[in-house]
Each structure stands twice: as structure tokens, then as C-alpha cells.
Short mmCIF file of C-alpha atoms in Angstrom, two decimals:
data_model
loop_
_atom_site.label_atom_id
_atom_site.label_comp_id
_atom_site.label_asym_id
_atom_site.label_seq_id
_atom_site.Cartn_x
_atom_site.Cartn_y
_atom_site.Cartn_z
CA MET A 3 -2.95 14.50 7.56
CA LYS A 4 -1.02 12.24 5.22
CA SER A 5 1.97 13.85 3.62
CA LEU A 6 3.40 13.46 0.19
CA HIS A 7 6.77 13.10 1.83
CA VAL A 8 8.04 9.70 2.83
CA GLU A 9 10.91 9.10 5.30
CA GLY A 10 13.82 7.16 3.63
CA THR A 11 17.50 6.74 3.75
CA GLY A 12 18.46 6.25 -0.01
CA TRP A 13 21.04 8.41 -1.79
CA LEU A 14 18.29 10.62 -3.19
CA TYR A 15 17.28 11.63 0.31
CA ARG A 16 20.80 12.82 0.99
CA VAL A 17 20.76 15.15 -2.02
CA SER A 18 20.18 18.81 -0.96
CA PRO A 19 16.52 19.79 -1.21
CA ARG A 20 17.62 23.00 -2.94
CA LEU A 21 19.52 21.04 -5.60
CA LYS A 22 16.45 18.74 -6.19
CA LEU A 23 14.08 21.68 -6.57
CA VAL A 24 16.46 23.51 -8.90
CA THR A 25 16.99 20.39 -10.86
CA LEU A 26 13.34 19.87 -11.21
CA MET A 27 12.93 23.43 -12.42
CA GLY A 28 15.71 23.07 -14.91
CA PHE A 29 14.42 19.61 -16.08
CA SER A 30 10.98 21.07 -16.66
CA ILE A 31 12.40 23.92 -18.75
CA ALA A 32 14.53 21.51 -20.67
CA LEU A 33 11.63 19.25 -21.52
CA PHE A 34 9.72 22.13 -23.13
CA LEU A 35 12.85 23.29 -25.13
CA THR A 36 13.03 20.05 -27.17
CA ARG A 37 10.66 18.09 -29.42
CA ASP A 38 13.04 15.23 -30.04
CA LEU A 39 11.20 12.04 -29.19
CA LEU A 40 14.37 10.18 -28.39
CA VAL A 41 15.54 12.82 -25.98
CA LEU A 42 12.08 12.98 -24.35
CA ALA A 43 11.96 9.26 -24.08
CA GLY A 44 15.40 9.24 -22.49
CA ALA A 45 14.37 11.92 -20.02
CA THR A 46 11.34 9.85 -19.13
CA VAL A 47 13.44 6.78 -18.48
CA LEU A 48 15.86 8.88 -16.41
CA ALA A 49 12.95 10.31 -14.32
CA ALA A 50 11.63 6.78 -13.78
CA LEU A 51 15.10 5.64 -12.60
CA ILE A 52 15.31 8.52 -10.15
CA LEU A 53 11.82 7.79 -8.89
CA GLY A 54 12.80 4.23 -8.34
CA ALA A 55 15.82 5.49 -6.23
CA THR A 56 13.21 6.38 -3.50
CA ARG A 57 12.88 2.63 -2.94
CA LEU A 58 9.18 2.75 -2.37
CA PRO A 59 7.21 -0.37 -3.29
CA PHE A 60 5.83 -0.26 -6.85
CA ARG A 61 2.28 -0.39 -5.51
CA GLU A 62 2.85 2.67 -3.35
CA ILE A 63 4.39 4.63 -6.26
CA ALA A 64 1.53 3.55 -8.53
CA LEU A 65 -1.02 4.81 -6.06
CA ARG A 66 0.75 8.20 -5.85
CA LEU A 67 0.95 8.50 -9.61
CA ARG A 68 -2.52 7.22 -10.41
CA PRO A 69 -4.41 10.55 -10.33
CA VAL A 70 -1.86 12.54 -12.33
CA MET A 71 -1.23 9.63 -14.76
CA LEU A 72 -5.04 9.39 -15.40
CA THR A 73 -5.04 13.05 -16.21
CA ILE A 74 -2.04 12.63 -18.51
CA PHE A 75 -3.79 9.72 -20.21
CA LEU A 76 -6.89 11.74 -20.95
CA VAL A 77 -4.72 14.64 -22.25
CA ALA A 78 -2.87 12.09 -24.43
CA VAL A 79 -6.16 10.63 -25.84
CA PHE A 80 -7.44 14.07 -26.92
CA SER A 81 -3.98 14.97 -28.22
CA TYR A 82 -3.79 11.94 -30.46
CA LEU A 83 -7.34 12.67 -31.70
CA LEU A 84 -6.78 16.35 -32.44
CA LEU A 85 -3.01 16.70 -33.10
CA PRO A 86 -0.41 15.06 -35.36
CA ALA A 87 0.99 11.86 -33.78
CA HIS A 88 4.40 13.43 -33.26
CA ASP A 89 2.99 16.43 -31.31
CA ALA A 90 0.78 14.12 -29.27
CA SER A 91 3.76 11.98 -28.40
CA VAL A 92 5.81 15.03 -27.42
CA ASN A 93 3.06 16.15 -25.03
CA LEU A 94 2.80 12.64 -23.55
CA LEU A 95 6.47 12.14 -22.97
CA ARG A 96 6.86 15.65 -21.49
CA LEU A 97 4.11 15.34 -19.03
CA THR A 98 5.06 11.78 -18.04
CA ALA A 99 8.68 12.67 -17.43
CA LEU A 100 7.76 15.75 -15.40
CA ALA A 101 5.24 13.84 -13.34
CA LEU A 102 7.73 11.10 -12.53
CA LEU A 103 10.52 13.44 -11.45
CA ALA A 104 8.12 15.71 -9.50
CA THR A 105 6.86 12.63 -7.66
CA ALA A 106 10.42 11.66 -6.77
CA VAL A 107 11.05 15.21 -5.42
CA THR A 108 7.93 15.38 -3.34
CA ILE A 109 8.60 12.00 -1.85
CA THR A 110 12.14 12.97 -0.74
CA VAL A 111 11.62 16.60 0.17
CA SER A 112 9.69 17.30 3.39
CA ILE A 113 7.13 20.10 3.66
CA SER A 114 9.38 21.99 6.12
CA GLN A 115 12.32 21.73 3.76
CA PHE A 116 10.19 22.87 0.87
CA MET A 117 8.93 25.83 2.90
CA ASP A 118 12.37 26.82 3.88
CA GLU A 119 13.66 26.89 0.28
CA ILE A 120 10.62 28.84 -0.92
CA ALA A 121 11.22 31.44 1.93
CA LEU A 122 14.92 31.56 0.89
CA ALA A 123 14.06 32.06 -2.72
CA THR A 124 11.66 34.95 -1.94
CA ALA A 125 13.99 36.62 0.57
CA PRO A 126 15.19 39.26 -2.06
CA LEU A 127 11.53 40.28 -2.51
CA GLU A 128 11.29 40.66 1.34
CA ARG A 129 14.33 42.91 1.38
CA LEU A 130 12.54 45.10 -1.16
CA GLY A 131 9.62 45.33 1.14
CA LEU A 132 7.25 43.53 -1.31
CA VAL A 133 6.45 40.31 0.58
CA LYS A 134 7.23 38.41 3.72
CA ALA A 135 9.25 35.40 2.71
CA ALA A 136 8.05 33.25 5.62
CA ASP A 137 4.41 33.84 4.75
CA ILE A 138 5.08 32.85 1.09
CA GLY A 139 6.81 29.74 2.18
CA LEU A 140 3.95 28.87 4.54
CA ALA A 141 1.31 29.53 1.86
CA VAL A 142 3.01 27.35 -0.72
CA GLY A 143 3.74 24.66 1.80
CA LEU A 144 0.14 24.49 2.94
CA VAL A 145 -1.08 24.20 -0.65
CA VAL A 146 1.29 21.27 -1.22
CA ARG A 147 0.29 19.77 2.14
CA PHE A 148 -3.46 19.94 1.38
CA VAL A 149 -3.25 18.15 -1.90
CA PRO A 150 -3.14 14.60 -0.49
CA GLU A 151 -5.51 15.48 2.24
CA ILE A 152 -8.25 16.65 -0.09
CA VAL A 153 -7.85 13.44 -2.13
CA ASN A 154 -8.20 11.46 1.11
CA ARG A 155 -11.32 13.47 2.07
CA TYR A 156 -12.81 12.71 -1.29
CA HIS A 157 -12.22 8.98 -0.89
CA ALA A 158 -13.68 9.06 2.63
CA VAL A 159 -16.87 10.78 1.38
CA ARG A 160 -17.14 8.53 -1.61
CA ASP A 161 -16.76 5.36 0.58
CA ALA A 162 -19.37 6.77 2.97
CA HIS A 163 -21.83 7.18 0.16
CA ARG A 164 -21.23 3.67 -1.05
CA ALA A 165 -21.61 2.26 2.50
CA ARG A 166 -25.03 3.92 2.65
CA GLY A 167 -26.05 2.61 -0.74
CA LEU A 168 -26.16 6.13 -2.10
CA PRO A 169 -25.15 6.91 -5.70
CA VAL A 170 -21.65 8.59 -5.94
CA ARG A 171 -22.15 11.91 -7.75
CA MET A 172 -19.95 14.90 -7.70
CA ALA A 173 -22.87 17.07 -6.91
CA THR A 174 -23.43 15.15 -3.66
CA ILE A 175 -19.78 14.83 -2.68
CA ILE A 176 -18.48 18.35 -3.31
CA VAL A 177 -20.46 20.07 -0.50
CA PRO A 178 -19.19 17.78 2.32
CA LEU A 179 -15.76 17.80 0.90
CA VAL A 180 -15.69 21.62 0.78
CA ILE A 181 -17.03 21.83 4.35
CA MET A 182 -14.41 19.40 5.72
CA THR A 183 -11.62 21.17 3.94
CA LEU A 184 -12.73 24.51 5.25
CA LYS A 185 -12.92 23.14 8.79
CA ASP A 186 -9.36 21.90 8.39
CA ALA A 187 -8.27 25.28 7.11
CA ASP A 188 -9.83 26.96 10.12
CA VAL A 189 -8.09 24.63 12.46
CA ILE A 190 -4.71 25.20 10.82
CA ALA A 191 -5.28 28.95 10.79
CA ASP A 192 -6.06 29.01 14.50
CA ALA A 193 -2.93 26.91 15.12
CA ILE A 194 -0.75 29.32 13.09
CA ASP A 195 -2.20 32.34 14.91
CA ALA A 196 -1.79 30.73 18.29
CA ARG A 197 1.88 30.16 17.59
CA GLY A 198 2.30 33.82 16.31
CA PHE A 199 3.75 32.49 13.05
CA ARG A 200 2.10 35.03 10.76
CA GLY A 201 3.47 38.53 10.98
CA GLN A 202 6.92 37.40 12.13
CA SER A 203 9.74 39.19 10.47
#
């Protein structure tokens, strides 16, 4: 599987994963506490500069951002059609800034680090007997891990359709995509059980 994380040596990689995740959470909250376009524009520029600190080629960053930016573009179009221009601009800047910073975090924080931080954050709930922190970390980590894989599977199925001269329709792509994803899930579940990970205290 291809991970969202990319190995690197820049200053952003040396920042604590916990600090990056907490900063992302605080940044997200702050974005939705203001409607000032100048502040939001500044936050977007700041997020872009932080993303640039990953030192990934522009093409690589663009490929990673393309799906989410397409979604943001569609939301923005409908926002400008249905809402006042100021409100639509606020939504556009908020989502763009958040997407840029979140991408920087996912590039520089590995899945294992992410899982460790989630497990640590849910440790108080484990002490109360409500959950198992390791299981929560594993579940969230797997969700994040599967995002790029599902996209890659979709591209593979789409390309296979085109190679056979078949029309690319969601109705014909969704079934093989779901089957391949479920097979991957079974393989991972078997690997987890074989290592005795689930159920560990």
C-alpha cells in the first residue's frame, strides 16, 4: 500500500508529531472562530508555506491535493451561487487552509506515530474501562492508511476499464472496488490476529 506519509529530513519532520496534531486541531478551531477574510487569507498563506516546508516537488503536492481541492472547488461553486460572496469566500478560505495544513501533517507524520498519539489521547478512557486505547489507535490508523489505497484501487479499476474499451461508470467500478477493498481488509485482519495485536492490554 502507498502511504500518505513521505520520508523526509526538513525541519517540519523534526517537530513532535503530538505538537503537529495539536496544532492542526487548534488551527482548525481557530479557522471556524473567525470570519475575517484577511485573517483567513493569512492562515491560508501560512498553511501553504508550512506545506512547502515538506520539500516535496510541486507536482507531488498537487497530486495529493487534487481530490480534496476538487471537492473544495465544487463546494465553493455552490456556495457562491447560493450564499453571499463574503460567506462563500469564508468557506473557501477555511477549507483551503485546513486542507493545506492537514496535508502537511499527513506527509510528515507516519501512521505508526499517528496511532501512538491516538492511543495516548484515549488512554484516560481506557483507565475508565470504556475502551482499549491500542484498538482505537489501530482503527483510526487503518482508516487513514486505507484512504490512498482506495484511491489507487479506483484508478487501477478505471484504467482496466479503459484498456478494455469499456465505458467508465461508477456502477461498473464500485463492485470490483468494494471486493478488492474487502479482500485487503481480510488480509490485514488476519495479519493482526496472527500477531495477537487485538485484545492486548
